[in-house]
Amino acid sequence: MTDTLAVVDGRVLTPAFDVVEADVLVDADAGEILEVAPDLASEADETLDATDSLVVPGLVNAHCHAAMTLLRGYADDKQLEAWLQEDIWPAEAELTAEDVAAGTRLAAVEMIRSGTTAFADMYFHVGEVVEAVREAGLRARVGHGVVTVGKDDEAARDDFAESLAVAEEYDGAADGRVRTAVMPHAPHTVGTQFFEEFVPRVREAGVPFHFHLNETEVYLDEIADEAGVRPTEYADDLGLLSDTTFVAHGVHTDAAEMETLAERGTAVVHCPASNAKLNSGMAPVQELLDAGVPVALGTDGAASNNDLDLFDELRDAAMIGKLAADDATAVDAETAFGMATAGGAAALGFDAGRIEAGAAADLAVVDLDAPHLTPEHDLVSHLVYAARGSDVRHTVCDGRVLMRDRDVLAFDESAVRERAQEHAEALVARAEE
Ligand SMILES: N[C@@H](CCSC[C@H]1O[C@@H](n2cnc3c(=O)[nH]cnc32)[C@H](O)[C@@H]1O)C(=O)O
Ligand SMILES: [Zn+2]
């Protein structure tokens, strides 16, 4: 007999954004939704109560550096280039595998608490990231970030080679919940010769790419000066763009670049809080969508956000989307919520982000019994404009309950926080020596 779970007595958000009274029956072994219909409790081995709650697809954080939770609040109120060069990269130079293990676990707890079930991670010590994802029960597309600027040729080559080796080693780990990508940091932080050498090898291996694109204007100028073209064209010429590629930011993207991204099917992961905090700019999200570019949502690392709560990001995306378009009808609530669910799942290549039979059983159950969610005119509006991550009461990923009544099951939460605090203090002390 298969092991089944039913989320019962609540309401369910359908892929068409209707809210229906139904239970969700899940095959916990296959990690798949079996049925969405009333009165399924009697068919399940285990139930999860969703009274006064809305069952939604688990949110997808499509761009993150999870272990950067250790650097949350370490360096704020600076422009990206100075922030990276003066604060973040010196601290990361001291980062150990144990630090990444501690920081990623803290990120996992934070994501589970706020209803995120899948994320993309670009960082170091990927083996530790994979182990944390496995233990947490989350789903992730992970990779080793490549930077070649400031390195000699051999070190640069080693970094790119490591990204490919890591992607091949860990793909399919954690019962298939872990997938991988090769993650060059950005077009201007990796030398052209290394792209030319490695892109064909990565394509040959069938591994996706993920990188930062058009985050700030300084980045654009560096590529324009060297290559004489816009970064999207430069990336396309190198063979980096395809429908398995997803890029972060896309803040400074012009109409021709949008056309290229749409043609290639490359998804842009919008990170509105990070873009605002680092004063990178406002991504033209509605224009990207209108041009046919797939758009997902991400937090970026906790050092530029400073939390991993995608409910914050939903609201920021809807609001900044209106300011960027100078149009209050731009990036409406359904559009924003779609980016954080189906959009994110598509960008990461997961068959998730929607509640329907056959889809991955990745769910968040939002407690509606709260003053800031009263009255009920439109629950999608509430999800985007009024709800917070702390309104999530249960989180389910791959058919397994990761949080039940706000209790994270995989980890001893206070131990995770204590360990993160210790590692963060020691890391910063080493960096400032
Ligand atoms: N192997 C590389 C590591 C790159 S990991 C990915 C990098 O992205 C950095 N990062 C975090 N947030 C942002 C952002 O908003 N824009 C650009 N880079 C970021 C992060 O600090 C990390 O150094 C090396 O040797 O440096
Ligand atoms: Zn980033």
Short mmCIF file of C-alpha atoms and ligand atoms in Angstrom, two decimals:
data_model
loop_
_atom_site.label_atom_id
_atom_site.label_comp_id
_atom_site.label_asym_id
_atom_site.label_seq_id
_atom_site.Cartn_x
_atom_site.Cartn_y
_atom_site.Cartn_z
CA MET A 1 0.00 0.00 0.00
CA THR A 2 1.24 3.46 -0.74
CA ASP A 3 1.79 5.97 1.98
CA THR A 4 -0.78 8.79 1.59
CA LEU A 5 -1.35 12.18 3.13
CA ALA A 6 -4.50 14.32 2.90
CA VAL A 7 -4.64 18.05 3.57
CA VAL A 8 -8.22 18.39 4.79
CA ASP A 9 -11.03 20.80 5.64
CA GLY A 10 -9.48 23.85 4.01
CA ARG A 11 -9.77 25.72 0.76
CA VAL A 12 -7.46 25.21 -2.18
CA LEU A 13 -6.03 27.65 -4.73
CA THR A 14 -6.41 26.14 -8.21
CA PRO A 15 -4.02 26.76 -11.15
CA ALA A 16 -6.69 29.13 -12.57
CA PHE A 17 -6.59 31.13 -9.30
CA ASP A 18 -10.03 29.98 -8.16
CA VAL A 19 -10.51 29.15 -4.51
CA VAL A 20 -12.42 25.90 -3.96
CA GLU A 21 -13.43 23.92 -0.89
CA ALA A 22 -11.50 20.69 -1.30
CA ASP A 23 -9.03 18.29 0.25
CA VAL A 24 -5.70 17.45 -1.37
CA LEU A 25 -4.70 13.78 -1.45
CA VAL A 26 -1.02 13.11 -1.88
CA ASP A 27 1.09 10.02 -2.60
CA ALA A 28 3.86 10.60 -0.07
CA ASP A 29 6.15 7.96 -1.61
CA ALA A 30 5.92 9.26 -5.16
CA GLY A 31 5.76 12.85 -3.87
CA GLU A 32 2.82 13.54 -6.16
CA ILE A 33 -0.65 15.03 -5.86
CA LEU A 34 -3.24 12.28 -6.48
CA GLU A 35 -6.53 14.12 -6.24
CA VAL A 36 -8.11 17.45 -5.36
CA ALA A 37 -11.72 16.89 -4.26
CA PRO A 38 -14.02 17.13 -1.24
CA ASP A 39 -13.94 14.51 1.54
CA LEU A 40 -10.70 12.65 0.95
CA ALA A 41 -9.73 12.24 4.62
CA SER A 42 -10.90 8.63 4.80
CA GLU A 43 -8.59 7.66 1.94
CA ALA A 44 -5.40 8.82 3.63
CA ASP A 45 -3.00 7.27 6.15
CA GLU A 46 -2.24 10.67 7.62
CA THR A 47 -4.06 14.02 7.61
CA LEU A 48 -3.04 17.64 7.94
CA ASP A 49 -5.74 20.03 9.14
CA ALA A 50 -6.38 23.09 6.96
CA THR A 51 -9.44 24.52 8.72
CA ASP A 52 -9.66 28.32 8.22
CA SER A 53 -6.68 28.01 5.90
CA LEU A 54 -5.80 28.26 2.23
CA VAL A 55 -3.72 25.52 0.60
CA VAL A 56 -1.42 27.01 -2.03
CA PRO A 57 1.49 25.64 -4.07
CA GLY A 58 4.77 25.80 -2.14
CA LEU A 59 6.62 28.95 -3.12
CA VAL A 60 9.74 28.79 -5.29
CA ASN A 61 12.73 30.98 -4.44
CA ALA A 62 14.40 30.94 -7.84
CA HIS A 63 17.57 32.84 -6.92
CA CYS A 64 19.39 32.57 -3.61
CA HIS A 65 22.77 32.17 -1.95
CA ALA A 66 21.37 30.31 1.05
CA ALA A 67 24.41 30.28 3.33
CA MET A 68 24.63 34.06 3.10
CA THR A 69 22.22 34.01 6.03
CA LEU A 70 25.49 34.09 8.02
CA LEU A 71 26.13 37.59 6.59
CA ARG A 72 22.61 38.92 7.24
CA GLY A 73 23.00 42.47 8.53
CA TYR A 74 26.80 42.33 8.24
CA ALA A 75 27.06 45.02 5.53
CA ASP A 76 24.12 47.18 4.54
CA ASP A 77 23.41 50.47 2.82
CA LYS A 78 26.00 50.15 0.05
CA GLN A 79 26.02 49.90 -3.74
CA LEU A 80 26.53 46.36 -5.13
CA GLU A 81 30.11 46.75 -6.35
CA ALA A 82 31.41 48.25 -3.09
CA TRP A 83 29.33 45.85 -1.01
CA LEU A 84 30.79 42.81 -2.81
CA GLN A 85 34.39 44.01 -3.02
CA GLU A 86 34.76 45.67 0.37
CA ASP A 87 32.62 43.47 2.59
CA ILE A 88 31.16 40.30 1.13
CA TRP A 89 34.03 38.82 -0.89
CA PRO A 90 36.59 39.33 1.93
CA ALA A 91 34.23 37.56 4.34
CA GLU A 92 33.52 34.77 1.83
CA ALA A 93 37.26 34.22 1.41
CA GLU A 94 37.19 32.90 5.00
CA LEU A 95 34.10 30.73 4.50
CA THR A 96 34.51 27.04 5.37
CA ALA A 97 32.42 24.03 4.45
CA GLU A 98 31.12 23.95 8.04
CA ASP A 99 30.01 27.58 7.71
CA VAL A 100 28.06 26.72 4.57
CA ALA A 101 26.49 23.75 6.36
CA ALA A 102 25.38 25.97 9.25
CA GLY A 103 24.19 28.86 7.07
CA THR A 104 22.26 26.69 4.63
CA ARG A 105 20.44 24.96 7.50
CA LEU A 106 19.40 28.34 8.88
CA ALA A 107 18.16 29.30 5.41
CA ALA A 108 16.26 26.02 5.13
CA VAL A 109 14.47 26.61 8.43
CA GLU A 110 13.58 30.14 7.36
CA MET A 111 12.28 28.98 3.98
CA ILE A 112 10.23 26.10 5.41
CA ARG A 113 8.71 28.50 7.98
CA SER A 114 7.60 30.88 5.23
CA GLY A 115 6.16 28.26 2.85
CA THR A 116 9.04 27.97 0.39
CA THR A 117 9.47 24.41 -0.87
CA ALA A 118 12.02 24.83 -3.67
CA PHE A 119 14.95 27.14 -4.26
CA ALA A 120 17.92 27.77 -6.50
CA ASP A 121 21.29 28.10 -4.82
CA MET A 122 24.52 29.53 -6.21
CA TYR A 123 27.34 29.19 -3.71
CA PHE A 124 30.46 27.35 -2.52
CA HIS A 125 30.88 23.94 -0.88
CA VAL A 126 27.90 22.55 -2.76
CA GLY A 127 28.22 19.14 -1.11
CA GLU A 128 27.23 20.79 2.17
CA VAL A 129 24.32 22.57 0.49
CA VAL A 130 23.09 19.24 -0.89
CA GLU A 131 23.34 17.60 2.51
CA ALA A 132 21.33 20.41 4.13
CA VAL A 133 18.67 20.19 1.39
CA ARG A 134 18.47 16.42 1.85
CA GLU A 135 18.07 16.71 5.60
CA ALA A 136 15.55 19.57 5.33
CA GLY A 137 13.37 17.69 2.82
CA LEU A 138 13.37 20.65 0.43
CA ARG A 139 13.78 20.68 -3.34
CA ALA A 140 16.59 22.70 -4.93
CA ARG A 141 18.59 23.40 -8.05
CA VAL A 142 22.12 23.96 -6.80
CA GLY A 143 25.45 24.93 -8.26
CA HIS A 144 28.97 26.15 -7.61
CA GLY A 145 29.37 29.86 -8.43
CA VAL A 146 32.28 30.61 -10.76
CA VAL A 147 34.30 33.84 -10.57
CA THR A 148 37.50 34.17 -12.63
CA VAL A 149 38.31 37.87 -12.23
CA GLY A 150 41.38 38.31 -10.06
CA LYS A 151 42.47 34.68 -10.54
CA ASP A 152 45.33 33.29 -12.62
CA ASP A 153 44.38 31.08 -15.57
CA GLU A 154 44.83 27.84 -13.73
CA ALA A 155 42.72 28.87 -10.73
CA ALA A 156 40.09 30.27 -13.08
CA ARG A 157 39.93 27.03 -15.05
CA ASP A 158 39.77 25.01 -11.84
CA ASP A 159 36.80 27.08 -10.62
CA PHE A 160 34.82 26.54 -13.85
CA ALA A 161 35.79 22.86 -13.97
CA GLU A 162 34.63 22.46 -10.38
CA SER A 163 31.24 23.94 -11.27
CA LEU A 164 30.75 21.32 -13.99
CA ALA A 165 32.08 18.47 -11.86
CA VAL A 166 29.82 19.41 -8.96
CA ALA A 167 26.80 19.67 -11.28
CA GLU A 168 27.45 16.18 -12.61
CA GLU A 169 28.13 14.70 -9.18
CA TYR A 170 25.04 15.90 -7.35
CA ASP A 171 22.33 15.86 -10.02
CA GLY A 172 19.50 13.66 -8.74
CA ALA A 173 20.69 13.61 -5.12
CA ALA A 174 18.27 13.52 -2.18
CA ASP A 175 15.87 11.13 -3.96
CA GLY A 176 15.83 13.37 -7.02
CA ARG A 177 14.90 16.53 -5.10
CA VAL A 178 18.29 18.00 -5.92
CA ARG A 179 19.03 19.07 -9.48
CA THR A 180 22.03 21.07 -10.56
CA ALA A 181 23.29 23.79 -12.88
CA VAL A 182 26.62 25.33 -13.81
CA MET A 183 26.62 28.81 -12.33
CA PRO A 184 29.06 31.37 -13.73
CA HIS A 185 28.60 34.39 -11.44
CA ALA A 186 28.01 36.94 -14.23
CA PRO A 187 29.13 37.77 -17.79
CA HIS A 188 31.66 40.33 -16.53
CA THR A 189 33.10 38.32 -13.59
CA VAL A 190 34.06 35.35 -15.77
CA GLY A 191 36.61 35.86 -18.60
CA THR A 192 35.47 35.33 -22.20
CA GLN A 193 38.13 32.67 -22.81
CA PHE A 194 36.79 30.55 -19.97
CA PHE A 195 33.24 30.78 -21.26
CA GLU A 196 34.51 29.79 -24.71
CA GLU A 197 36.31 26.80 -23.25
CA PHE A 198 33.58 25.54 -20.93
CA VAL A 199 30.18 26.42 -22.44
CA PRO A 200 30.40 23.68 -25.11
CA ARG A 201 31.42 21.14 -22.45
CA VAL A 202 28.50 22.10 -20.22
CA ARG A 203 26.07 21.90 -23.15
CA GLU A 204 27.51 18.52 -24.10
CA ALA A 205 26.86 17.31 -20.56
CA GLY A 206 23.26 18.58 -20.79
CA VAL A 207 23.61 20.78 -17.70
CA PRO A 208 21.62 24.06 -17.37
CA PHE A 209 23.18 27.48 -16.71
CA HIS A 210 22.30 30.02 -14.05
CA PHE A 211 23.97 33.44 -13.70
CA HIS A 212 23.43 37.09 -12.75
CA LEU A 213 22.48 39.24 -15.79
CA ASN A 214 22.06 43.01 -16.12
CA GLU A 215 21.98 43.62 -12.39
CA THR A 216 23.53 47.10 -12.38
CA GLU A 217 24.55 49.64 -14.96
CA VAL A 218 28.22 49.31 -14.02
CA TYR A 219 28.03 45.67 -15.15
CA LEU A 220 26.58 46.68 -18.50
CA ASP A 221 29.29 49.21 -19.13
CA GLU A 222 32.06 46.69 -18.48
CA ILE A 223 30.68 44.34 -21.14
CA ALA A 224 29.91 47.19 -23.54
CA ASP A 225 33.49 48.48 -23.25
CA GLU A 226 35.03 45.08 -23.84
CA ALA A 227 32.69 43.26 -26.19
CA GLY A 228 30.85 46.20 -27.73
CA VAL A 229 27.44 44.58 -27.24
CA ARG A 230 24.75 44.36 -24.59
CA PRO A 231 25.29 41.52 -22.05
CA THR A 232 22.34 39.47 -23.29
CA GLU A 233 23.74 39.45 -26.82
CA TYR A 234 27.19 38.67 -25.44
CA ALA A 235 25.76 35.74 -23.43
CA ASP A 236 23.79 34.53 -26.43
CA ASP A 237 26.88 34.62 -28.68
CA LEU A 238 28.68 32.47 -26.12
CA GLY A 239 25.85 29.91 -26.25
CA LEU A 240 24.72 30.58 -22.68
CA LEU A 241 21.04 31.14 -23.40
CA SER A 242 18.44 28.40 -23.82
CA ASP A 243 15.17 27.28 -22.27
CA THR A 244 17.05 25.52 -19.46
CA THR A 245 18.99 28.69 -18.60
CA PHE A 246 17.63 30.99 -15.90
CA VAL A 247 19.21 34.31 -15.03
CA ALA A 248 18.90 36.53 -11.98
CA HIS A 249 17.83 40.19 -11.97
CA GLY A 250 17.54 41.45 -15.58
CA VAL A 251 17.14 44.95 -14.17
CA HIS A 252 18.70 46.88 -17.06
CA THR A 253 17.30 44.95 -19.99
CA ASP A 254 16.32 46.70 -23.21
CA ALA A 255 13.68 45.70 -25.78
CA ALA A 256 16.12 43.86 -28.06
CA GLU A 257 17.46 41.87 -25.11
CA MET A 258 13.92 40.98 -24.05
CA GLU A 259 13.27 39.68 -27.54
CA THR A 260 16.39 37.50 -27.36
CA LEU A 261 15.47 36.13 -23.91
CA ALA A 262 11.92 35.38 -25.10
CA GLU A 263 13.17 33.66 -28.25
CA ARG A 264 15.57 31.48 -26.28
CA GLY A 265 13.00 30.76 -23.56
CA THR A 266 15.43 31.92 -20.88
CA ALA A 267 13.71 32.81 -17.61
CA VAL A 268 14.51 35.95 -15.63
CA VAL A 269 14.38 35.68 -11.84
CA HIS A 270 13.16 38.99 -10.47
CA CYS A 271 14.69 39.93 -7.07
CA PRO A 272 12.93 43.19 -6.18
CA ALA A 273 14.14 43.55 -2.58
CA SER A 274 17.81 42.97 -3.40
CA ASN A 275 17.55 45.32 -6.38
CA ALA A 276 16.03 48.03 -4.20
CA LYS A 277 18.40 47.57 -1.27
CA LEU A 278 21.55 47.70 -3.42
CA ASN A 279 20.00 50.50 -5.50
CA SER A 280 20.46 48.36 -8.62
CA GLY A 281 17.23 49.66 -10.15
CA MET A 282 13.70 48.52 -10.93
CA ALA A 283 13.39 45.55 -13.28
CA PRO A 284 10.88 46.14 -16.11
CA VAL A 285 8.84 43.10 -15.06
CA GLN A 286 5.62 43.88 -16.88
CA GLU A 287 7.58 44.63 -20.06
CA LEU A 288 9.45 41.33 -19.72
CA LEU A 289 6.17 39.48 -19.32
CA ASP A 290 4.58 41.33 -22.24
CA ALA A 291 7.61 40.42 -24.38
CA GLY A 292 7.03 36.74 -23.57
CA VAL A 293 9.99 36.28 -21.21
CA PRO A 294 9.29 33.71 -18.46
CA VAL A 295 9.63 35.44 -15.07
CA ALA A 296 10.22 33.90 -11.63
CA LEU A 297 10.80 35.41 -8.20
CA GLY A 298 13.79 35.24 -5.87
CA THR A 299 15.09 36.73 -2.66
CA ASP A 300 18.80 36.70 -3.58
CA GLY A 301 21.03 36.14 -0.52
CA ALA A 302 20.01 37.24 2.96
CA ALA A 303 22.83 39.80 3.00
CA SER A 304 21.03 41.87 0.34
CA ASN A 305 17.38 41.33 1.30
CA ASN A 306 17.66 40.71 4.39
CA ASP A 307 15.28 37.77 4.82
CA LEU A 308 14.22 34.77 2.76
CA ASP A 309 10.47 35.34 3.08
CA LEU A 310 8.95 35.14 -0.41
CA PHE A 311 5.72 36.74 0.83
CA ASP A 312 7.74 39.96 1.22
CA GLU A 313 9.00 39.45 -2.30
CA LEU A 314 5.47 38.99 -3.66
CA ARG A 315 4.41 42.34 -2.33
CA ASP A 316 7.62 44.05 -3.47
CA ALA A 317 7.25 42.54 -6.95
CA ALA A 318 3.70 43.81 -7.32
CA MET A 319 4.54 47.26 -5.99
CA ILE A 320 7.86 47.84 -7.73
CA GLY A 321 6.36 46.42 -10.92
CA LYS A 322 3.81 49.24 -10.85
CA LEU A 323 6.41 51.91 -10.19
CA ALA A 324 8.69 50.57 -12.93
CA ALA A 325 5.83 50.58 -15.44
CA ASP A 326 4.32 53.82 -14.07
CA ASP A 327 1.05 51.89 -14.20
CA ALA A 328 -0.96 50.66 -11.20
CA THR A 329 -2.47 47.85 -13.28
CA ALA A 330 1.00 46.34 -13.95
CA VAL A 331 2.12 43.12 -12.14
CA ASP A 332 -1.26 42.38 -10.58
CA ALA A 333 -1.69 39.95 -7.68
CA GLU A 334 -2.27 36.87 -9.84
CA THR A 335 0.75 37.69 -11.97
CA ALA A 336 2.96 38.10 -8.91
CA PHE A 337 1.72 34.88 -7.29
CA GLY A 338 2.17 33.01 -10.56
CA MET A 339 5.81 34.13 -10.73
CA ALA A 340 6.46 32.77 -7.24
CA THR A 341 4.85 29.39 -7.98
CA ALA A 342 4.39 28.05 -11.53
CA GLY A 343 6.89 30.60 -12.88
CA GLY A 344 9.57 29.57 -10.42
CA ALA A 345 8.95 25.86 -10.92
CA ALA A 346 9.25 26.27 -14.71
CA ALA A 347 12.46 28.29 -14.40
CA LEU A 348 14.02 25.64 -12.18
CA GLY A 349 12.68 22.74 -14.24
CA PHE A 350 10.47 21.22 -11.54
CA ASP A 351 7.01 19.80 -12.28
CA ALA A 352 5.55 21.77 -9.38
CA GLY A 353 3.98 25.13 -8.60
CA ARG A 354 0.36 24.11 -9.11
CA ILE A 355 -2.19 22.10 -7.14
CA GLU A 356 -3.52 19.45 -9.46
CA ALA A 357 -3.28 15.68 -9.88
CA GLY A 358 0.10 14.64 -11.23
CA ALA A 359 2.03 17.68 -10.02
CA ALA A 360 4.68 17.46 -7.31
CA ALA A 361 3.16 17.51 -3.83
CA ASP A 362 4.81 20.78 -2.74
CA LEU A 363 2.34 22.77 -0.64
CA ALA A 364 2.07 25.65 1.81
CA VAL A 365 -0.96 26.01 4.07
CA VAL A 366 -1.68 29.63 4.95
CA ASP A 367 -3.57 30.39 8.17
CA LEU A 368 -6.32 32.91 7.31
CA ASP A 369 -7.48 33.35 10.89
CA ALA A 370 -5.79 36.71 11.43
CA PRO A 371 -6.82 40.38 11.63
CA HIS A 372 -4.59 41.41 8.75
CA LEU A 373 -6.33 38.82 6.53
CA THR A 374 -9.85 40.03 7.38
CA PRO A 375 -12.28 40.54 5.61
CA GLU A 376 -12.12 38.15 2.70
CA HIS A 377 -12.82 39.80 -0.62
CA ASP A 378 -10.07 38.21 -2.65
CA LEU A 379 -7.66 35.64 -1.25
CA VAL A 380 -5.08 36.06 -4.03
CA SER A 381 -4.96 39.74 -3.11
CA HIS A 382 -4.35 38.71 0.52
CA LEU A 383 -1.54 36.35 -0.46
CA VAL A 384 0.30 39.11 -2.31
CA TYR A 385 -0.58 42.30 -0.46
CA ALA A 386 -1.30 41.31 3.14
CA ALA A 387 0.01 37.87 4.10
CA ARG A 388 3.42 37.20 5.62
CA GLY A 389 5.60 34.15 5.77
CA SER A 390 4.66 33.70 9.43
CA ASP A 391 1.06 33.05 8.35
CA VAL A 392 2.15 29.68 6.95
CA ARG A 393 1.18 26.92 9.36
CA HIS A 394 2.15 23.76 7.45
CA THR A 395 4.70 23.13 4.70
CA VAL A 396 4.79 19.98 2.56
CA CYS A 397 7.48 19.09 0.04
CA ASP A 398 7.62 16.01 -2.17
CA GLY A 399 4.66 14.62 -0.23
CA ARG A 400 6.36 14.87 3.16
CA VAL A 401 5.37 17.25 5.95
CA LEU A 402 8.30 19.58 6.69
CA MET A 403 6.42 21.83 9.11
CA ARG A 404 3.29 20.96 11.06
CA ASP A 405 1.50 23.71 13.00
CA ARG A 406 4.57 25.94 12.77
CA ASP A 407 6.85 23.22 14.10
CA VAL A 408 9.74 22.49 11.71
CA LEU A 409 10.17 18.73 11.89
CA ALA A 410 13.54 18.06 10.25
CA PHE A 411 15.64 20.23 12.52
CA ASP A 412 16.02 21.29 16.10
CA GLU A 413 15.42 24.93 15.26
CA SER A 414 17.12 26.45 18.28
CA ALA A 415 20.22 24.34 17.69
CA VAL A 416 20.32 25.47 14.05
CA ARG A 417 20.10 29.12 15.11
CA GLU A 418 22.72 28.75 17.81
CA ARG A 419 25.13 27.04 15.44
CA ALA A 420 24.57 29.73 12.78
CA GLN A 421 25.24 32.46 15.32
CA GLU A 422 28.53 30.81 16.36
CA HIS A 423 29.68 30.30 12.77
CA ALA A 424 28.69 33.83 11.77
CA GLU A 425 30.64 35.37 14.67
CA ALA A 426 33.75 33.29 14.00
CA LEU A 427 33.58 34.00 10.25
CA VAL A 428 33.39 37.75 10.71
CA ALA A 429 36.19 37.64 13.31
CA ARG A 430 38.46 35.83 10.81
CA ALA A 431 37.54 38.26 8.02
CA GLU A 432 38.36 41.27 10.15
CA GLU A 433 41.63 39.95 11.55
N1 LIG B 1 33.58 30.44 -6.66
C1 LIG B 1 33.21 31.83 -6.57
C2 LIG B 1 31.97 31.99 -5.72
C3 LIG B 1 30.80 32.64 -6.32
S1 LIG B 1 29.34 32.22 -5.42
C4 LIG B 1 28.24 33.49 -5.88
C5 LIG B 1 28.61 34.85 -5.45
O1 LIG B 1 27.53 35.75 -5.67
C6 LIG B 1 27.63 36.76 -4.71
N2 LIG B 1 26.40 37.53 -4.61
C7 LIG B 1 25.47 37.55 -3.65
N3 LIG B 1 24.48 38.39 -3.92
C8 LIG B 1 24.80 38.95 -5.10
C9 LIG B 1 24.15 39.92 -5.91
O2 LIG B 1 23.11 40.48 -5.62
N4 LIG B 1 24.77 40.21 -7.07
C10 LIG B 1 25.94 39.65 -7.45
N5 LIG B 1 26.57 38.75 -6.69
C11 LIG B 1 26.00 38.41 -5.54
C12 LIG B 1 27.96 36.00 -3.46
O3 LIG B 1 28.45 36.84 -2.47
C13 LIG B 1 28.98 35.01 -3.99
O4 LIG B 1 30.28 35.50 -3.90
C14 LIG B 1 34.42 32.60 -6.01
O5 LIG B 1 35.50 32.06 -5.99
O6 LIG B 1 34.27 33.75 -5.60
ZN ZN B 2 22.59 36.79 -6.43
#
